[in-house]
CSV table of C-alpha atoms in Angstrom, one decimal:
chain,number,residue,atom,x,y,z
X,1,MET,CA,4.8,2.7,4.5
X,2,SER,CA,3.4,6.3,4.4
X,3,ALA,CA,1.8,8.9,2.3
X,4,PRO,CA,2.1,8.4,-0.5
X,5,ARG,CA,2.0,5.0,1.0
X,6,ARG,CA,2.1,2.7,-2.1
X,7,ALA,CA,4.9,4.7,-4.0
X,8,VAL,CA,7.6,2.4,-5.4
X,9,LEU,CA,10.8,2.3,-3.2
X,10,ASP,CA,13.8,3.3,-5.0
X,11,PRO,CA,15.9,-0.1,-5.5
X,12,THR,CA,19.2,1.5,-6.2
X,13,PRO,CA,21.9,0.4,-3.4
X,14,ARG,CA,23.3,3.3,-1.5
X,15,SER,CA,26.1,3.6,0.9
X,16,PRO,CA,24.8,2.3,4.2
X,17,ALA,CA,24.2,4.9,7.2
X,18,PRO,CA,25.8,3.9,10.3
X,19,CYS,CA,23.9,2.1,12.9
X,20,PRO,CA,22.0,4.4,15.2
X,21,ALA,CA,23.3,4.6,18.7
X,22,ALA,CA,20.9,3.1,21.4
X,23,ARG,CA,18.5,5.4,23.1
X,24,PRO,CA,15.5,4.7,25.0
X,25,LEU,CA,12.0,4.3,23.4
X,26,GLY,CA,10.5,7.9,22.2
X,27,GLN,CA,13.7,10.0,22.9
X,28,PRO,CA,13.7,12.5,20.1
X,29,LYS,CA,16.5,12.1,17.3
X,30,VAL,CA,16.7,15.0,14.5
X,31,THR,CA,17.3,13.7,11.1
X,32,THR,CA,17.7,15.4,7.8
X,33,ALA,CA,16.8,14.2,4.2
X,34,PRO,CA,19.8,12.8,2.2
X,35,ARG,CA,20.2,14.6,-1.0
X,36,GLY,CA,19.1,12.7,-4.2
X,37,ILE,CA,16.2,11.0,-2.4
X,38,ARG,CA,12.9,11.4,-4.1
X,39,ARG,CA,10.4,13.2,-1.7
X,40,ARG,CA,7.7,10.1,-2.2
X,41,THR,CA,10.4,7.7,-0.9
X,42,LEU,CA,11.3,9.9,2.1
X,43,LEU,CA,8.0,10.7,3.5
X,44,GLY,CA,6.7,8.7,6.4
X,45,SER,CA,10.6,7.6,7.4
X,46,ALA,CA,12.1,11.3,8.2
X,47,LEU,CA,8.7,12.4,9.7
X,48,ALA,CA,8.6,9.5,11.9
X,49,ALA,CA,12.1,9.6,13.1
X,50,PRO,CA,12.0,12.4,15.6
X,51,LEU,CA,9.1,10.5,17.5
X,52,LEU,CA,10.7,7.0,17.9
X,53,ALA,CA,14.4,6.1,17.4
X,54,GLY,CA,16.0,2.8,18.4
X,55,ALA,CA,19.1,1.0,18.1
X,56,CYS,CA,20.2,-2.1,16.2
X,57,GLY,CA,23.3,-2.6,18.3
X,58,SER,CA,22.0,-2.2,21.9
X,59,ASP,CA,23.8,-3.9,24.6
X,60,ASP,CA,20.6,-5.2,26.3
X,61,ASP,CA,18.5,-8.0,25.4
X,62,ALA,CA,15.4,-6.0,24.1
X,63,LEU,CA,13.5,-7.3,21.1
X,64,THR,CA,14.0,-5.0,18.1
X,65,PHE,CA,11.3,-4.1,15.8
X,66,PHE,CA,12.0,-2.3,12.3
X,67,PHE,CA,9.3,-0.5,10.8
X,68,GLN,CA,8.6,2.6,8.6
X,69,ALA,CA,5.8,5.3,9.7
X,70,ARG,CA,4.4,8.7,9.7
X,71,PRO,CA,4.4,10.2,13.4
X,72,GLU,CA,0.8,9.5,13.9
X,73,GLU,CA,1.1,5.9,12.6
X,74,ALA,CA,4.2,5.3,14.8
X,75,ARG,CA,2.0,6.5,17.8
X,76,VAL,CA,-0.2,3.4,16.9
X,77,ARG,CA,2.6,1.0,17.0
X,78,LEU,CA,3.5,2.5,20.5
X,79,ARG,CA,0.1,1.6,21.7
X,80,ILE,CA,0.5,-1.9,20.4
X,81,ILE,CA,3.8,-2.4,22.1
X,82,ASP,CA,2.5,-0.9,25.3
X,83,GLU,CA,-0.4,-3.4,25.4
X,84,PHE,CA,2.0,-6.1,24.6
X,85,ARG,CA,4.3,-5.2,27.5
X,86,LYS,CA,1.3,-5.6,29.7
X,87,ARG,CA,0.8,-9.2,28.7
X,88,HIS,CA,4.5,-10.0,28.3
X,89,PRO,CA,6.5,-7.8,31.0
X,90,ASP,CA,9.6,-10.1,30.4
X,91,ILE,CA,9.8,-9.1,26.9
X,92,ARG,CA,11.3,-5.6,26.2
X,93,VAL,CA,10.7,-4.0,22.6
X,94,ARG,CA,13.2,-1.4,21.2
X,95,THR,CA,12.2,0.2,17.9
X,96,ILE,CA,14.1,0.9,14.7
X,97,VAL,CA,12.4,3.4,12.5
X,98,SER,CA,13.2,3.2,8.8
X,99,GLY,CA,15.2,5.5,6.6
X,100,PRO,CA,14.1,6.4,3.1
X,101,ASP,CA,15.1,3.1,1.7
X,102,PRO,CA,14.0,0.3,3.8
X,103,LEU,CA,15.1,-2.5,2.0
X,104,GLN,CA,18.8,-1.5,1.7
X,105,GLN,CA,18.8,-0.5,5.4
X,106,MET,CA,17.6,-4.1,6.3
X,107,LEU,CA,20.3,-5.8,4.0
X,108,THR,CA,22.8,-3.6,5.5
X,109,TYR,CA,21.6,-4.2,9.2
X,110,CYS,CA,21.4,-8.2,8.4
X,111,ALA,CA,24.9,-8.2,6.5
X,112,GLY,CA,26.5,-6.8,9.4
X,113,GLY,CA,25.2,-9.3,12.0
X,114,LYS,CA,22.8,-6.7,13.4
X,115,CYS,CA,19.4,-7.8,11.8
X,116,PRO,CA,16.4,-6.5,13.8
X,117,ASP,CA,14.2,-9.5,15.2
X,118,VAL,CA,10.9,-8.2,13.8
X,119,LEU,CA,10.9,-6.4,10.4
X,120,MET,CA,7.9,-4.7,8.6
X,121,ALA,CA,7.6,-6.5,5.2
X,122,TRP,CA,6.1,-5.0,2.1
X,123,GLU,CA,4.4,-7.2,-0.4
X,124,LEU,CA,6.7,-5.9,-3.4
X,125,LEU,CA,9.9,-6.2,-1.5
X,126,TYR,CA,10.2,-9.0,0.7
X,127,ALA,CA,10.8,-11.9,-2.0
X,128,GLY,CA,14.4,-10.8,-2.2
X,129,LEU,CA,14.7,-11.2,1.6
X,130,ALA,CA,13.1,-14.4,1.5
X,131,GLU,CA,15.4,-15.7,-1.1
X,132,ARG,CA,18.5,-14.3,0.5
X,133,GLY,CA,17.8,-16.0,3.6
X,134,VAL,CA,17.0,-13.1,5.7
X,135,LEU,CA,13.4,-14.0,6.8
X,136,LEU,CA,12.5,-17.0,8.7
X,137,ASP,CA,9.7,-19.4,7.3
X,138,LEU,CA,7.0,-18.8,9.6
X,139,ARG,CA,5.6,-22.1,8.9
X,140,THR,CA,8.2,-23.7,11.1
X,141,LEU,CA,6.4,-21.9,14.2
X,142,LEU,CA,2.9,-22.1,12.7
X,143,ASP,CA,3.3,-26.0,12.4
X,144,LYS,CA,3.8,-26.1,16.2
X,145,GLU,CA,0.6,-24.4,16.9
X,146,PRO,CA,-1.8,-26.0,14.7
X,147,GLU,CA,-4.9,-24.9,16.5
X,148,TYR,CA,-3.7,-21.2,16.4
X,149,ALA,CA,-2.7,-21.5,12.8
X,150,ALA,CA,-6.2,-22.9,11.9
X,151,ALA,CA,-7.9,-19.9,13.7
X,152,LEU,CA,-5.6,-17.5,12.1
X,153,ARG,CA,-6.5,-18.7,8.6
X,154,ARG,CA,-10.3,-18.6,9.3
X,155,ASP,CA,-10.0,-15.1,10.3
X,156,SER,CA,-7.8,-14.0,7.7
X,157,PHE,CA,-8.5,-12.8,4.3
X,158,PRO,CA,-6.9,-15.5,2.0
X,159,THR,CA,-5.6,-12.9,-0.6
X,160,LEU,CA,-3.6,-11.1,2.2
X,161,TYR,CA,-2.3,-14.0,3.9
X,162,ASP,CA,-1.1,-15.8,0.7
X,163,THR,CA,0.5,-12.6,-0.5
X,164,PHE,CA,3.4,-13.6,1.8
X,165,THR,CA,3.5,-17.1,0.9
X,166,TYR,CA,6.6,-17.5,-1.3
X,167,GLY,CA,7.8,-20.7,-2.7
X,168,ASP,CA,7.2,-23.3,0.1
X,169,GLY,CA,7.4,-21.0,3.0
X,170,GLN,CA,5.2,-18.1,4.9
X,171,TYR,CA,7.5,-15.2,5.2
X,172,ALA,CA,5.2,-12.8,7.2
X,173,LEU,CA,1.8,-12.5,8.6
X,174,PRO,CA,-0.2,-9.5,7.4
X,175,GLU,CA,-0.8,-6.5,9.6
X,176,GLN,CA,-2.5,-3.8,7.1
X,177,TRP,CA,-4.4,-3.6,4.1
X,178,SER,CA,-4.1,-0.3,2.1
X,179,GLY,CA,-5.4,-1.4,-1.3
X,180,VAL,CA,-7.0,1.7,-3.3
X,181,PHE,CA,-10.4,2.9,-4.1
X,182,LEU,CA,-12.2,6.1,-4.8
X,183,TYR,CA,-12.7,8.9,-2.4
X,184,TYR,CA,-15.4,11.2,-3.7
X,185,ASN,CA,-17.1,14.5,-2.6
X,186,ARG,CA,-20.5,14.0,-1.7
X,187,ALA,CA,-21.7,17.5,-2.0
X,188,LEU,CA,-20.4,17.8,-5.6
X,189,PHE,CA,-21.9,14.3,-6.5
X,190,ALA,CA,-25.3,15.6,-5.2
X,191,GLU,CA,-25.1,18.8,-7.0
X,192,ALA,CA,-24.4,17.0,-10.3
X,193,GLY,CA,-27.2,14.6,-9.4
X,194,LEU,CA,-24.9,11.5,-9.3
X,195,THR,CA,-24.9,8.4,-7.1
X,196,PRO,CA,-21.8,6.1,-7.3
X,197,PRO,CA,-21.8,2.5,-6.5
X,198,VAL,CA,-21.3,1.5,-2.8
X,199,ARG,CA,-20.2,-2.1,-3.2
X,200,TRP,CA,-17.3,-3.9,-5.3
X,201,ARG,CA,-19.9,-6.4,-6.5
X,202,ASP,CA,-22.0,-3.5,-8.0
X,203,ALA,CA,-19.2,-1.6,-9.8
X,204,TRP,CA,-19.9,1.1,-12.3
X,205,SER,CA,-18.7,0.7,-16.0
X,206,PHE,CA,-15.7,2.4,-17.7
X,207,ASP,CA,-18.5,4.4,-19.7
X,208,GLU,CA,-20.4,5.2,-16.5
X,209,PHE,CA,-17.3,6.3,-14.6
X,210,LEU,CA,-16.2,8.5,-17.5
X,211,GLY,CA,-19.7,10.2,-17.8
X,212,ALA,CA,-19.5,11.0,-14.3
X,213,ALA,CA,-16.0,12.6,-14.4
X,214,HIS,CA,-17.3,14.5,-17.5
X,215,ALA,CA,-20.2,15.8,-15.6
X,216,LEU,CA,-18.1,16.8,-12.6
X,217,THR,CA,-15.3,18.6,-14.3
X,218,ARG,CA,-15.9,22.5,-14.8
X,219,ARG,CA,-14.1,24.8,-16.9
X,220,ASP,CA,-14.0,28.7,-16.8
X,221,ALA,CA,-14.9,30.6,-20.1
X,222,ASP,CA,-11.2,30.8,-21.2
X,223,GLY,CA,-11.0,26.9,-21.0
X,224,ARG,CA,-9.2,26.8,-17.6
X,225,THR,CA,-10.1,23.8,-15.4
X,226,ARG,CA,-11.5,25.0,-11.9
X,227,GLN,CA,-12.7,21.5,-11.0
X,228,TRP,CA,-11.5,18.0,-12.0
X,229,GLY,CA,-13.8,15.2,-12.4
X,230,PHE,CA,-10.8,12.7,-11.1
X,231,ALA,CA,-7.5,13.1,-9.6
X,232,ASP,CA,-4.9,10.3,-8.8
X,233,ALA,CA,-3.3,10.5,-5.5
X,234,TRP,CA,-1.4,7.2,-6.0
X,235,VAL,CA,1.3,6.2,-8.5
X,236,PRO,CA,0.0,6.6,-11.9
X,237,TYR,CA,1.2,3.5,-13.5
X,238,PHE,CA,0.2,1.3,-10.7
X,239,SER,CA,-3.2,3.0,-11.1
X,240,ALA,CA,-3.2,2.4,-14.7
X,241,ALA,CA,-2.5,-1.2,-14.0
X,242,CYS,CA,-5.5,-1.6,-11.6
X,243,PHE,CA,-7.6,-0.4,-14.6
X,244,GLY,CA,-6.0,-2.8,-16.7
X,245,MET,CA,-6.7,-5.5,-14.2
X,246,ASN,CA,-10.3,-4.5,-14.1
X,247,ASN,CA,-10.7,-5.0,-17.7
X,248,GLY,CA,-10.3,-8.9,-17.4
X,249,ALA,CA,-6.5,-9.6,-17.4
X,250,GLU,CA,-4.0,-10.0,-14.4
X,251,TRP,CA,-0.9,-7.9,-14.5
X,252,PHE,CA,1.4,-10.8,-14.0
X,253,THR,CA,1.1,-14.7,-14.2
X,254,PRO,CA,1.2,-16.1,-11.6
X,255,SER,CA,1.1,-13.1,-9.4
X,256,VAL,CA,3.7,-14.7,-6.9
X,257,ASN,CA,7.1,-15.3,-8.6
X,258,PRO,CA,5.7,-14.7,-11.9
X,259,THR,CA,7.1,-16.1,-15.2
X,260,ARG,CA,5.3,-13.4,-17.6
X,261,THR,CA,3.5,-10.3,-17.6
X,262,ASN,CA,0.4,-9.7,-19.2
X,263,LEU,CA,1.2,-6.1,-20.6
X,264,GLY,CA,0.4,-7.4,-24.2
X,265,ASP,CA,-3.0,-9.0,-23.4
X,266,PRO,CA,-5.4,-6.6,-25.4
X,267,ARG,CA,-7.6,-6.4,-22.4
X,268,PHE,CA,-5.0,-5.0,-20.1
X,269,ALA,CA,-3.7,-2.8,-22.8
X,270,GLU,CA,-7.3,-1.3,-23.2
X,271,GLY,CA,-7.8,-0.7,-19.5
X,272,PHE,CA,-4.1,1.0,-19.2
X,273,GLN,CA,-5.1,3.0,-22.0
X,274,PHE,CA,-8.5,4.2,-20.7
X,275,TYR,CA,-6.8,5.4,-17.7
X,276,ALA,CA,-4.3,7.3,-19.8
X,277,ASP,CA,-7.2,8.8,-21.9
X,278,LEU,CA,-8.7,10.3,-18.8
X,279,ALA,CA,-6.2,13.0,-18.8
X,280,MET,CA,-4.7,13.1,-22.4
X,281,ARG,CA,-8.0,12.6,-24.4
X,282,HIS,CA,-10.9,13.5,-22.2
X,283,ARG,CA,-9.4,16.1,-20.0
X,284,VAL,CA,-11.3,15.0,-16.9
X,285,ALA,CA,-8.0,14.6,-14.9
X,286,PRO,CA,-4.8,16.3,-14.4
X,287,ARG,CA,-1.9,15.2,-17.0
X,288,VAL,CA,0.8,13.3,-15.2
X,289,ALA,CA,3.3,16.0,-16.3
X,290,ASP,CA,1.1,18.5,-14.3
X,291,GLN,CA,1.3,16.3,-11.0
X,292,GLN,CA,4.7,17.5,-10.5
X,293,SER,CA,3.0,21.0,-9.5
X,294,VAL,CA,-0.3,19.9,-8.7
X,295,SER,CA,-1.0,17.8,-5.5
X,296,ALA,CA,-4.0,15.5,-6.1
X,297,PRO,CA,-4.7,15.3,-2.4
X,298,ASP,CA,-4.6,19.1,-2.2
X,299,LEU,CA,-7.1,19.2,-5.1
X,300,PHE,CA,-9.7,16.9,-3.3
X,301,ARG,CA,-8.9,18.7,0.1
X,302,ARG,CA,-9.9,22.1,-1.6
X,303,GLY,CA,-13.0,20.8,-3.3
X,304,ARG,CA,-11.3,21.1,-6.8
X,305,ALA,CA,-11.4,17.4,-7.6
X,306,ALA,CA,-14.6,15.5,-7.2
X,307,MET,CA,-12.8,12.2,-7.0
X,308,ALA,CA,-9.6,10.8,-5.8
X,309,LEU,CA,-7.9,7.6,-6.2
X,310,GLY,CA,-6.1,6.5,-3.2
X,311,GLY,CA,-5.8,4.3,-0.1
X,312,HIS,CA,-6.6,4.4,3.5
X,313,TRP,CA,-3.7,6.4,4.2
X,314,LEU,CA,-5.3,9.5,3.0
X,315,TYR,CA,-8.2,9.1,5.2
X,316,SER,CA,-6.8,11.2,8.0
X,317,GLU,CA,-6.0,13.9,5.6
X,318,PHE,CA,-9.5,14.2,4.1
X,319,ALA,CA,-11.6,13.3,7.1
X,320,GLY,CA,-12.8,16.2,9.4
X,321,ASN,CA,-12.9,18.9,6.4
X,322,ASP,CA,-16.4,20.5,6.7
X,323,GLY,CA,-16.2,21.9,3.5
X,324,VAL,CA,-15.6,18.6,1.7
X,325,PRO,CA,-17.7,15.9,2.9
X,326,ILE,CA,-16.5,12.7,1.9
X,327,ASP,CA,-17.3,9.1,1.0
X,328,LEU,CA,-16.0,5.9,-0.8
X,329,THR,CA,-16.7,4.3,-4.0
X,330,VAL,CA,-15.1,1.4,-6.0
X,331,LEU,CA,-13.1,1.4,-9.3
X,332,PRO,CA,-14.9,1.0,-12.6
X,333,VAL,CA,-14.9,-2.3,-14.6
X,334,GLY,CA,-14.1,-2.3,-18.2
X,335,PRO,CA,-16.1,-4.0,-21.1
X,336,GLN,CA,-13.9,-7.2,-20.6
X,337,GLY,CA,-14.0,-7.5,-16.9
X,338,GLY,CA,-16.3,-7.8,-13.9
X,339,PRO,CA,-19.0,-8.6,-13.0
X,340,GLY,CA,-17.4,-6.9,-9.9
X,341,ALA,CA,-14.6,-4.6,-9.6
X,342,ILE,CA,-11.3,-5.5,-7.9
X,343,THR,CA,-8.4,-3.7,-6.3
X,344,ASP,CA,-4.7,-4.3,-5.4
X,345,VAL,CA,-3.7,-6.4,-2.4
X,346,GLY,CA,-1.6,-3.4,-1.1
X,347,CYS,CA,-0.5,-5.2,2.2
X,348,THR,CA,2.2,-5.0,4.7
X,349,GLY,CA,3.2,-7.7,7.1
X,350,LEU,CA,5.4,-8.6,9.8
X,351,SER,CA,8.6,-10.8,9.6
X,352,ILE,CA,11.0,-12.4,11.8
X,353,ALA,CA,14.8,-12.5,10.9
X,354,ALA,CA,16.3,-16.1,10.4
X,355,ASP,CA,19.1,-15.5,12.5
X,356,SER,CA,17.4,-13.7,15.3
X,357,PRO,CA,18.6,-14.9,18.8
X,358,ARG,CA,15.1,-14.1,20.1
X,359,ILE,CA,12.8,-16.2,17.9
X,360,GLU,CA,10.5,-17.1,20.5
X,361,GLN,CA,9.9,-13.6,21.9
X,362,ALA,CA,9.5,-12.3,18.2
X,363,TRP,CA,7.1,-14.9,17.6
X,364,GLU,CA,5.0,-13.7,20.6
X,365,PHE,CA,5.1,-10.2,19.5
X,366,VAL,CA,4.1,-10.9,15.7
X,367,LYS,CA,1.3,-13.1,17.0
X,368,PHE,CA,0.2,-10.3,19.1
X,369,ALA,CA,0.4,-7.5,16.7
X,370,THR,CA,-1.1,-9.5,13.9
X,371,GLY,CA,-3.8,-11.2,16.2
X,372,PRO,CA,-7.2,-10.1,17.6
X,373,VAL,CA,-5.9,-7.5,20.2
X,374,GLY,CA,-3.1,-5.7,18.1
X,375,GLN,CA,-5.6,-5.7,15.1
X,376,ALA,CA,-8.5,-4.2,17.3
X,377,ILE,CA,-6.1,-1.4,18.1
X,378,VAL,CA,-5.2,-1.0,14.5
X,379,ALA,CA,-9.0,-0.9,13.7
X,380,ALA,CA,-9.7,1.7,16.4
X,381,SER,CA,-6.8,4.0,15.1
X,382,GLY,CA,-8.7,5.2,11.8
X,383,LEU,CA,-4.9,4.9,10.4
X,384,PHE,CA,-5.0,1.6,9.1
X,385,VAL,CA,-7.3,-1.0,7.7
X,386,PRO,CA,-7.0,-4.4,9.9
X,387,VAL,CA,-6.4,-7.6,8.0
X,388,LEU,CA,-8.5,-9.9,10.3
X,389,LYS,CA,-12.3,-10.3,9.6
X,390,SER,CA,-13.1,-10.1,13.4
X,391,ALA,CA,-11.3,-6.8,13.9
X,392,MET,CA,-13.0,-5.3,10.7
X,393,ALA,CA,-16.4,-6.0,12.4
X,394,THR,CA,-15.3,-4.5,15.8
X,395,PRO,CA,-17.4,-1.2,16.9
X,396,GLY,CA,-14.0,0.6,17.0
X,397,PHE,CA,-13.3,0.4,13.4
X,398,ALA,CA,-16.7,1.8,12.5
X,399,ALA,CA,-16.4,4.5,15.2
X,400,ALA,CA,-13.1,5.4,13.6
X,401,HIS,CA,-14.9,6.1,10.3
X,402,ARG,CA,-18.1,8.0,11.3
X,403,GLU,CA,-17.7,10.2,8.2
X,404,ILE,CA,-18.1,7.2,5.7
X,405,ARG,CA,-21.4,5.9,4.6
X,406,ASN,CA,-20.0,3.4,2.3
X,407,LEU,CA,-17.9,1.7,4.7
X,408,GLU,CA,-18.2,-1.7,2.8
X,409,VAL,CA,-15.8,-0.2,0.3
X,410,MET,CA,-13.1,-0.8,2.9
X,411,THR,CA,-14.4,-3.8,4.6
X,412,ASP,CA,-15.0,-5.7,1.5
X,413,GLY,CA,-11.8,-4.5,0.0
X,414,PRO,CA,-9.3,-7.2,1.0
X,415,ALA,CA,-11.7,-9.9,-0.4
X,416,ASN,CA,-11.8,-8.1,-3.6
X,417,SER,CA,-8.0,-7.5,-3.9
X,418,ARG,CA,-5.6,-9.1,-6.5
X,419,PRO,CA,-1.9,-9.3,-5.7
X,420,LEU,CA,0.7,-7.1,-7.2
X,421,PRO,CA,3.7,-9.0,-8.7
X,422,VAL,CA,6.0,-10.6,-6.0
X,423,THR,CA,9.2,-11.2,-7.4
X,424,PRO,CA,12.8,-10.8,-6.1
X,425,MET,CA,13.3,-9.0,-9.6
X,426,TRP,CA,11.0,-6.2,-8.8
X,427,GLY,CA,13.6,-3.4,-8.6
X,428,LYS,CA,14.7,-3.9,-12.2
X,429,VAL,CA,11.1,-4.7,-13.3
X,430,SER,CA,9.7,-1.7,-11.9
X,431,ALA,CA,12.1,0.7,-13.5
X,432,LEU,CA,10.9,-0.8,-16.9
X,433,LEU,CA,7.4,-0.7,-16.3
X,434,GLU,CA,7.8,3.1,-14.7
X,435,ARG,CA,9.6,4.0,-18.1
X,436,GLY,CA,7.3,2.2,-20.3
X,437,GLY,CA,4.2,3.0,-18.6
X,438,ASN,CA,5.0,6.8,-18.3
X,439,ARG,CA,5.5,6.9,-22.1
X,440,VAL,CA,1.8,5.8,-22.5
X,441,LEU,CA,0.4,8.3,-19.6
X,442,ARG,CA,2.3,11.3,-21.2
X,443,GLY,CA,0.8,10.5,-24.6
X,444,ALA,CA,4.2,9.6,-26.2
X,445,ALA,CA,2.8,6.0,-27.0
X,446,THR,CA,-0.3,4.0,-26.9
X,447,ALA,CA,-0.8,1.2,-24.7
X,448,GLN,CA,-1.2,-1.0,-27.6
X,449,SER,CA,2.0,0.1,-29.2
X,450,GLU,CA,4.1,0.2,-26.2
X,451,SER,CA,2.8,-3.2,-24.5
X,452,GLY,CA,4.5,-5.7,-26.7
X,453,ARG,CA,8.2,-4.4,-26.6
X,454,LEU,CA,7.5,-3.6,-22.8
X,455,ALA,CA,6.3,-7.0,-22.2
X,456,ALA,CA,9.2,-8.8,-23.9
X,457,ASP,CA,11.7,-6.8,-21.8
X,458,VAL,CA,10.1,-7.6,-18.6
X,459,ASP,CA,9.5,-11.4,-19.5
X,460,GLU,CA,13.2,-11.5,-20.3
X,461,LEU,CA,14.1,-10.0,-17.1
X,462,LEU,CA,11.9,-12.6,-15.2
X,463,ALA,CA,13.4,-15.6,-17.2
X,464,ALA,CA,16.8,-14.3,-16.4
X,465,ARG,CA,16.8,-14.8,-12.7
């Protein structure tokens, strides 16, 4: 997905749009935003649609590939497809660029017998598709190629690979990592005499992070903030959950197909509250209510925020700004967490439709895109973080991130990731989490007072499936 990449997709079903007509790869198609769609769910799909458009009902025998991307990201997809064609000239590929609600769109296509052969998979959304039988269990293909499967596992980060293991099946192979970390303004840190940690295992504490945020916050004589110590460019209640996890408690247990949430764990609540207090109590970050009118990425780009929480999807927006020299650091660790910091898995993958008439061709494409050649293209693009250790170590990845001195924050990020909840109930669960979490983030309740009731409601949903 695209910036803000990790925004929660709206699970509410909508009337399906008609299947797009067939057109050659790259022919422009003008789209307009449907009314009522939140901007964060629309970015990346509507922007990419003029660049790439495809067909789900084509009369040829091309392999169809469904994905969501910003225009510059879609160009990387095209490079992977072009390279694949050189090696497989007998396999044509036709693209289908997602609209604002990819889950509903995939269900609509597949229910109508026009399911794309290869589908982009999101860690928060794929479980429902797997349970509906939409996605093929890739173990049926991996088991036929044991040497390839073993090599893939050796080169993969277990946390990313296992994110797409649901029940007894493997329903996608990872293709990119977009976990979160902290961007920081090197000039502002140097001016304040601060040096942040450069490795996940050497994380700073909550108190050290708060002290730095205080030192980096500047106010005018009238009390107006002209520089924030910290700004959140992700989804606030997700970010707060990462702070909870960094205080020694997982968000859900188990992470895949969870049976309960740990919102009521005092460690998780303490970390969640610490994040909320950054804005509401310590005033070192904009309040959630202010984020409707204040863009966190814009604050950081203009030098008005010294740190910004986000993922790699922001790198192309922040890099190349001479007035704001950037680098990376890790999330802080609470008194009950550690010793090192952790982040979220934040992974997308590629799946194959269970009823695809082109499973063999789809498998060749998925192996290519998620394998060494496809991942090397991803690494050199500067737009994604690859998911193979070998691709992460390529010269192309370092060259695409010349501005970053602390590159280990990215390269070691996948190994220090923890899964977000993978459940077919995610749409309903996320609605509860957002509503309850925002009460805490807006100061209407404390995490301690809200967590018990919220945890009971979430657990009831999980038990009802």
